[in-house]
Every structure is written in C-alpha cells, then in structure tokens.
C-alpha cells in the first residue's frame, strides 16, 4: 500500500514538472518587411546609405516584430519544434544585414 501511495505521489510530482510549449499560432515566418526607421537613421548618421528593414509577422491578427515572436514562442534554442528551428535560421540571416526577401529554400 505504501508503494502505491509513493508511486502515485511521484507521478503527480513529475506531471507537475512537465513544461508545456506555448501554443503556436499558424504564422507565415516570412511576414512582411518594413523600414526600421531607428536603425536606418543610425546607419545614415554613420554615413551608410540605404534602408534597413525589419520583419513583422501577423500573429493572431496582431502585428508582432519577428524578434518578439522568437522571444515569446521560442525561448529555448534547443527546441525540436519545426517552426522555432526555421525561426532561428531566419533570425541568423536577418541579424547579419537586416531582413531580406530572399531566403534559402525550405525557409
């Protein structure tokens, strides 16, 4: 009887430790590109001409910056979630020189 109680207690404790991944909305990670006025202004002050873009996603009918999406829905970089894996790959590309329309196949 004591074993049964201990087993049930252990099961409840382990069940409480499981972390659920945030529910992923159906989102197009390509989003749309908008001019990042802040970064563009800073670069122009340094003498670099051109516009710097950032990626904006539509998540549940609300606009969300791509970096905010990654922070909110993909907090763990070791995730196996396919959406997060693609998001991290896109983020690496965007972090180099700003958001671009031209992404590798599969993203």
Short mmCIF file of N, CA and C in Angstrom, two decimals:
data_model
loop_
_atom_site.label_atom_id
_atom_site.label_comp_id
_atom_site.label_asym_id
_atom_site.label_seq_id
_atom_site.Cartn_x
_atom_site.Cartn_y
_atom_site.Cartn_z
N UNK A 1 0.82 -1.19 0.00
CA UNK A 1 0.00 0.00 0.00
C UNK A 1 0.87 1.26 0.00
N UNK A 2 1.94 1.23 0.79
CA UNK A 2 2.84 2.37 0.87
C UNK A 2 3.51 2.62 -0.49
N UNK A 3 3.86 1.53 -1.18
CA UNK A 3 4.46 1.67 -2.50
C UNK A 3 3.49 2.33 -3.49
N UNK A 4 2.26 1.97 -3.40
CA UNK A 4 1.24 2.52 -4.29
C UNK A 4 1.07 4.02 -4.05
N UNK A 5 1.06 4.42 -2.79
CA UNK A 5 0.93 5.84 -2.45
C UNK A 5 2.16 6.61 -2.93
N UNK A 6 3.35 6.03 -2.71
CA UNK A 6 4.58 6.70 -3.15
C UNK A 6 4.63 6.80 -4.67
N UNK A 7 4.19 5.78 -5.37
CA UNK A 7 4.17 5.79 -6.83
C UNK A 7 3.20 6.85 -7.34
N UNK A 8 2.04 6.94 -6.75
CA UNK A 8 1.06 7.95 -7.15
C UNK A 8 1.58 9.36 -6.88
N UNK A 9 2.21 9.56 -5.75
CA UNK A 9 2.77 10.86 -5.40
C UNK A 9 3.88 11.25 -6.37
N UNK A 10 4.76 10.31 -6.69
CA UNK A 10 5.85 10.57 -7.63
C UNK A 10 5.29 10.93 -9.00
N UNK A 11 4.24 10.23 -9.42
CA UNK A 11 3.61 10.52 -10.71
C UNK A 11 3.04 11.92 -10.75
N UNK A 12 2.39 12.33 -9.67
CA UNK A 12 1.83 13.68 -9.61
C UNK A 12 2.92 14.75 -9.63
N UNK A 13 4.00 14.50 -8.89
CA UNK A 13 5.09 15.46 -8.86
C UNK A 13 5.77 15.59 -10.22
N UNK A 14 6.00 14.47 -10.88
CA UNK A 14 6.62 14.51 -12.21
C UNK A 14 5.69 15.15 -13.24
N UNK A 15 4.42 14.91 -13.10
CA UNK A 15 3.45 15.53 -14.01
C UNK A 15 3.44 17.04 -13.88
N UNK A 16 3.67 17.55 -12.69
CA UNK A 16 3.72 18.99 -12.48
C UNK A 16 5.00 19.61 -13.01
N UNK A 17 6.03 18.81 -13.22
CA UNK A 17 7.31 19.33 -13.71
C UNK A 17 7.33 19.50 -15.23
N UNK A 18 6.43 18.86 -15.93
CA UNK A 18 6.42 18.95 -17.38
C UNK A 18 6.09 20.38 -17.80
N UNK A 19 6.89 20.91 -18.69
CA UNK A 19 6.64 22.25 -19.20
C UNK A 19 5.97 22.12 -20.56
N UNK A 20 4.87 22.78 -20.71
CA UNK A 20 4.19 22.76 -21.98
C UNK A 20 4.78 23.84 -22.87
N UNK A 21 4.95 23.50 -24.14
CA UNK A 21 5.41 24.51 -25.07
C UNK A 21 4.25 25.46 -25.34
N UNK A 22 4.56 26.73 -25.59
CA UNK A 22 3.49 27.66 -25.89
C UNK A 22 2.75 27.21 -27.14
N UNK A 23 1.47 27.46 -27.17
CA UNK A 23 0.67 27.09 -28.33
C UNK A 23 1.13 27.93 -29.51
N UNK A 24 1.45 27.29 -30.61
CA UNK A 24 1.94 28.01 -31.77
C UNK A 24 0.79 28.41 -32.66
N UNK A 25 0.72 29.68 -32.98
CA UNK A 25 -0.30 30.09 -33.94
C UNK A 25 0.16 29.71 -35.34
N UNK A 26 -0.75 29.64 -36.25
CA UNK A 26 -0.41 29.39 -37.64
C UNK A 26 0.13 30.70 -38.20
N UNK A 27 1.42 30.78 -38.44
CA UNK A 27 2.05 32.04 -38.84
C UNK A 27 3.00 31.83 -40.01
N UNK A 28 3.02 32.81 -40.92
CA UNK A 28 3.97 32.81 -42.01
C UNK A 28 5.21 33.53 -41.52
N UNK A 29 6.31 32.81 -41.33
CA UNK A 29 7.53 33.39 -40.77
C UNK A 29 8.18 34.41 -41.69
N UNK A 30 7.81 34.42 -42.96
CA UNK A 30 8.38 35.42 -43.87
C UNK A 30 7.83 36.80 -43.53
N UNK A 31 6.58 36.86 -43.10
CA UNK A 31 5.97 38.12 -42.70
C UNK A 31 6.07 39.16 -43.80
N UNK A 32 6.12 40.40 -43.38
CA UNK A 32 6.32 41.50 -44.33
C UNK A 32 7.48 42.34 -43.83
N UNK A 33 8.14 42.99 -44.76
CA UNK A 33 9.29 43.80 -44.41
C UNK A 33 8.88 45.27 -44.32
N UNK A 34 9.29 45.92 -43.25
CA UNK A 34 9.04 47.35 -43.08
C UNK A 34 10.37 48.02 -42.76
N UNK A 35 10.45 49.30 -43.11
CA UNK A 35 11.69 50.04 -42.86
C UNK A 35 11.83 50.27 -41.36
N UNK A 36 12.99 49.92 -40.83
CA UNK A 36 13.30 50.16 -39.42
C UNK A 36 13.91 51.56 -39.34
N UNK A 37 13.07 52.54 -39.00
CA UNK A 37 13.49 53.94 -39.01
C UNK A 37 14.65 54.20 -38.05
N UNK A 38 14.61 53.57 -36.89
CA UNK A 38 15.64 53.79 -35.87
C UNK A 38 17.02 53.36 -36.38
N UNK A 39 17.12 52.14 -36.89
CA UNK A 39 18.40 51.62 -37.36
C UNK A 39 18.83 52.34 -38.63
N UNK A 40 17.89 52.64 -39.52
CA UNK A 40 18.22 53.35 -40.75
C UNK A 40 18.81 54.72 -40.42
N UNK A 41 18.20 55.43 -39.48
CA UNK A 41 18.71 56.74 -39.06
C UNK A 41 20.10 56.64 -38.46
N UNK A 42 20.32 55.64 -37.64
CA UNK A 42 21.64 55.45 -37.01
C UNK A 42 22.70 55.15 -38.06
N UNK A 43 22.37 54.33 -39.05
CA UNK A 43 23.33 53.99 -40.10
C UNK A 43 23.61 55.18 -41.00
N UNK A 44 22.57 55.97 -41.29
CA UNK A 44 22.79 57.15 -42.13
C UNK A 44 23.65 58.17 -41.40
N UNK A 45 23.54 58.23 -40.08
CA UNK A 45 24.39 59.13 -39.30
C UNK A 45 25.86 58.69 -39.38
N UNK A 46 26.08 57.40 -39.63
CA UNK A 46 27.43 56.87 -39.77
C UNK A 46 27.93 56.97 -41.21
N UNK A 47 27.07 57.47 -42.10
CA UNK A 47 27.45 57.62 -43.50
C UNK A 47 27.09 56.44 -44.37
N UNK A 48 26.32 55.49 -43.84
CA UNK A 48 25.91 54.32 -44.62
C UNK A 48 24.55 54.62 -45.24
N UNK A 49 24.51 54.64 -46.56
CA UNK A 49 23.26 54.94 -47.25
C UNK A 49 22.43 53.67 -47.42
N UNK A 50 21.13 53.85 -47.59
CA UNK A 50 20.22 52.74 -47.79
C UNK A 50 19.28 52.59 -46.62
N UNK A 51 18.32 51.72 -46.81
CA UNK A 51 17.32 51.49 -45.77
C UNK A 51 17.55 50.13 -45.13
N UNK A 52 17.29 50.07 -43.85
CA UNK A 52 17.44 48.85 -43.07
C UNK A 52 16.04 48.34 -42.76
N UNK A 53 15.76 47.09 -43.08
CA UNK A 53 14.41 46.54 -42.91
C UNK A 53 14.33 45.63 -41.68
N UNK A 54 13.12 45.51 -41.16
CA UNK A 54 12.85 44.52 -40.12
C UNK A 54 11.62 43.72 -40.54
N UNK A 55 11.53 42.52 -40.02
CA UNK A 55 10.45 41.60 -40.36
C UNK A 55 9.33 41.73 -39.34
N UNK A 56 8.09 41.87 -39.83
CA UNK A 56 6.92 41.98 -38.96
C UNK A 56 5.96 40.86 -39.34
N UNK A 57 5.51 40.10 -38.33
CA UNK A 57 4.60 38.98 -38.55
C UNK A 57 3.19 39.35 -38.11
N UNK A 58 2.23 38.69 -38.69
CA UNK A 58 0.85 38.82 -38.23
C UNK A 58 0.51 37.57 -37.42
N UNK A 59 0.39 37.74 -36.11
CA UNK A 59 0.15 36.62 -35.20
C UNK A 59 -1.20 36.84 -34.52
N UNK A 60 -2.12 35.94 -34.77
CA UNK A 60 -3.47 36.03 -34.20
C UNK A 60 -4.10 37.39 -34.48
N UNK A 61 -3.89 37.91 -35.68
CA UNK A 61 -4.48 39.17 -36.08
C UNK A 61 -3.76 40.41 -35.56
N UNK A 62 -2.67 40.23 -34.85
CA UNK A 62 -1.90 41.35 -34.30
C UNK A 62 -0.52 41.37 -34.94
N UNK A 63 -0.02 42.59 -35.21
CA UNK A 63 1.35 42.71 -35.72
C UNK A 63 2.33 42.47 -34.59
N UNK A 64 3.38 41.70 -34.90
CA UNK A 64 4.41 41.39 -33.90
C UNK A 64 5.76 41.40 -34.60
N UNK A 65 6.72 42.07 -34.02
CA UNK A 65 8.07 42.05 -34.57
C UNK A 65 8.60 40.63 -34.51
N UNK A 66 9.39 40.27 -35.50
CA UNK A 66 9.92 38.92 -35.60
C UNK A 66 10.71 38.54 -34.36
N UNK A 67 11.57 39.44 -33.87
CA UNK A 67 12.38 39.14 -32.68
C UNK A 67 11.50 38.92 -31.46
N UNK A 68 10.40 39.67 -31.34
CA UNK A 68 9.46 39.46 -30.23
C UNK A 68 8.80 38.08 -30.33
N UNK A 69 8.47 37.67 -31.56
CA UNK A 69 7.88 36.35 -31.78
C UNK A 69 8.83 35.26 -31.30
N UNK A 70 10.10 35.39 -31.68
CA UNK A 70 11.10 34.39 -31.29
C UNK A 70 11.24 34.35 -29.77
N UNK A 71 11.32 35.52 -29.14
CA UNK A 71 11.46 35.56 -27.67
C UNK A 71 10.25 34.95 -26.96
N UNK A 72 9.05 35.19 -27.50
CA UNK A 72 7.83 34.73 -26.84
C UNK A 72 7.55 33.24 -27.09
N UNK A 73 7.62 32.82 -28.34
CA UNK A 73 7.23 31.46 -28.70
C UNK A 73 8.38 30.47 -28.75
N UNK A 74 9.61 30.94 -28.81
CA UNK A 74 10.76 30.04 -28.92
C UNK A 74 11.84 30.41 -27.90
N UNK A 75 11.53 30.33 -26.61
CA UNK A 75 12.52 30.76 -25.61
C UNK A 75 13.72 29.80 -25.50
N UNK A 76 13.56 28.56 -25.92
CA UNK A 76 14.63 27.57 -25.80
C UNK A 76 15.28 27.34 -27.16
N UNK A 77 16.55 27.64 -27.29
CA UNK A 77 17.22 27.46 -28.58
C UNK A 77 17.47 26.00 -28.92
N UNK A 78 17.25 25.09 -27.98
CA UNK A 78 17.45 23.66 -28.23
C UNK A 78 16.13 22.94 -28.53
N UNK A 79 15.14 23.68 -28.94
CA UNK A 79 13.83 23.09 -29.20
C UNK A 79 13.85 22.19 -30.44
N UNK A 80 12.90 21.32 -30.51
CA UNK A 80 12.75 20.46 -31.69
C UNK A 80 11.53 20.89 -32.51
N UNK A 81 10.91 21.98 -32.11
CA UNK A 81 9.74 22.48 -32.82
C UNK A 81 10.19 23.02 -34.18
N UNK A 82 9.55 22.54 -35.24
CA UNK A 82 9.96 22.91 -36.60
C UNK A 82 9.82 24.41 -36.85
N UNK A 83 8.77 25.02 -36.35
CA UNK A 83 8.58 26.45 -36.53
C UNK A 83 9.71 27.24 -35.88
N UNK A 84 10.11 26.84 -34.68
CA UNK A 84 11.20 27.53 -33.99
C UNK A 84 12.53 27.32 -34.69
N UNK A 85 12.77 26.13 -35.19
CA UNK A 85 14.02 25.87 -35.90
C UNK A 85 14.13 26.78 -37.12
N UNK A 86 13.04 26.91 -37.87
CA UNK A 86 13.03 27.80 -39.03
C UNK A 86 13.19 29.25 -38.59
N UNK A 87 12.52 29.62 -37.49
CA UNK A 87 12.61 30.99 -37.00
C UNK A 87 14.05 31.34 -36.60
N UNK A 88 14.74 30.42 -35.95
CA UNK A 88 16.13 30.67 -35.56
C UNK A 88 17.03 30.82 -36.78
N UNK A 89 16.79 30.03 -37.83
CA UNK A 89 17.59 30.13 -39.05
C UNK A 89 17.35 31.47 -39.74
N UNK A 90 16.08 31.89 -39.80
CA UNK A 90 15.75 33.19 -40.40
C UNK A 90 16.37 34.32 -39.58
N UNK A 91 16.31 34.20 -38.27
CA UNK A 91 16.86 35.23 -37.39
C UNK A 91 18.36 35.39 -37.61
N UNK A 92 19.08 34.29 -37.77
CA UNK A 92 20.53 34.37 -38.03
C UNK A 92 20.80 35.15 -39.32
N UNK A 93 20.01 34.89 -40.35
CA UNK A 93 20.18 35.58 -41.62
C UNK A 93 19.85 37.07 -41.46
N UNK A 94 18.74 37.36 -40.81
CA UNK A 94 18.30 38.75 -40.64
C UNK A 94 19.25 39.55 -39.75
N UNK A 95 19.88 38.91 -38.78
CA UNK A 95 20.77 39.62 -37.86
C UNK A 95 22.05 40.11 -38.54
N UNK A 96 22.41 39.50 -39.66
CA UNK A 96 23.65 39.87 -40.33
C UNK A 96 23.53 41.25 -40.99
N UNK A 97 22.49 41.43 -41.80
CA UNK A 97 22.39 42.70 -42.53
C UNK A 97 20.96 43.20 -42.66
N UNK A 98 20.11 42.78 -41.77
CA UNK A 98 18.72 43.22 -41.84
C UNK A 98 17.88 42.18 -42.57
N UNK A 99 16.58 42.34 -42.45
CA UNK A 99 15.65 41.39 -43.05
C UNK A 99 15.75 41.44 -44.57
N UNK A 100 15.64 40.28 -45.19
CA UNK A 100 15.73 40.19 -46.64
C UNK A 100 14.58 39.33 -47.16
N UNK A 101 14.15 39.64 -48.37
CA UNK A 101 13.08 38.87 -49.01
C UNK A 101 13.61 37.50 -49.47
N UNK A 102 14.89 37.45 -49.75
CA UNK A 102 15.48 36.26 -50.36
C UNK A 102 16.04 35.33 -49.30
N UNK A 103 15.26 34.32 -48.99
CA UNK A 103 15.66 33.32 -48.00
C UNK A 103 15.95 32.00 -48.71
N UNK A 104 16.81 31.18 -48.15
CA UNK A 104 17.10 29.87 -48.76
C UNK A 104 15.85 29.01 -48.87
N UNK A 105 15.90 28.06 -49.79
CA UNK A 105 14.77 27.13 -49.96
C UNK A 105 14.52 26.41 -48.65
N UNK A 106 13.27 26.18 -48.35
CA UNK A 106 12.89 25.46 -47.14
C UNK A 106 12.60 26.36 -45.96
N UNK A 107 12.85 27.65 -46.10
CA UNK A 107 12.54 28.57 -45.01
C UNK A 107 11.31 29.33 -45.38
#
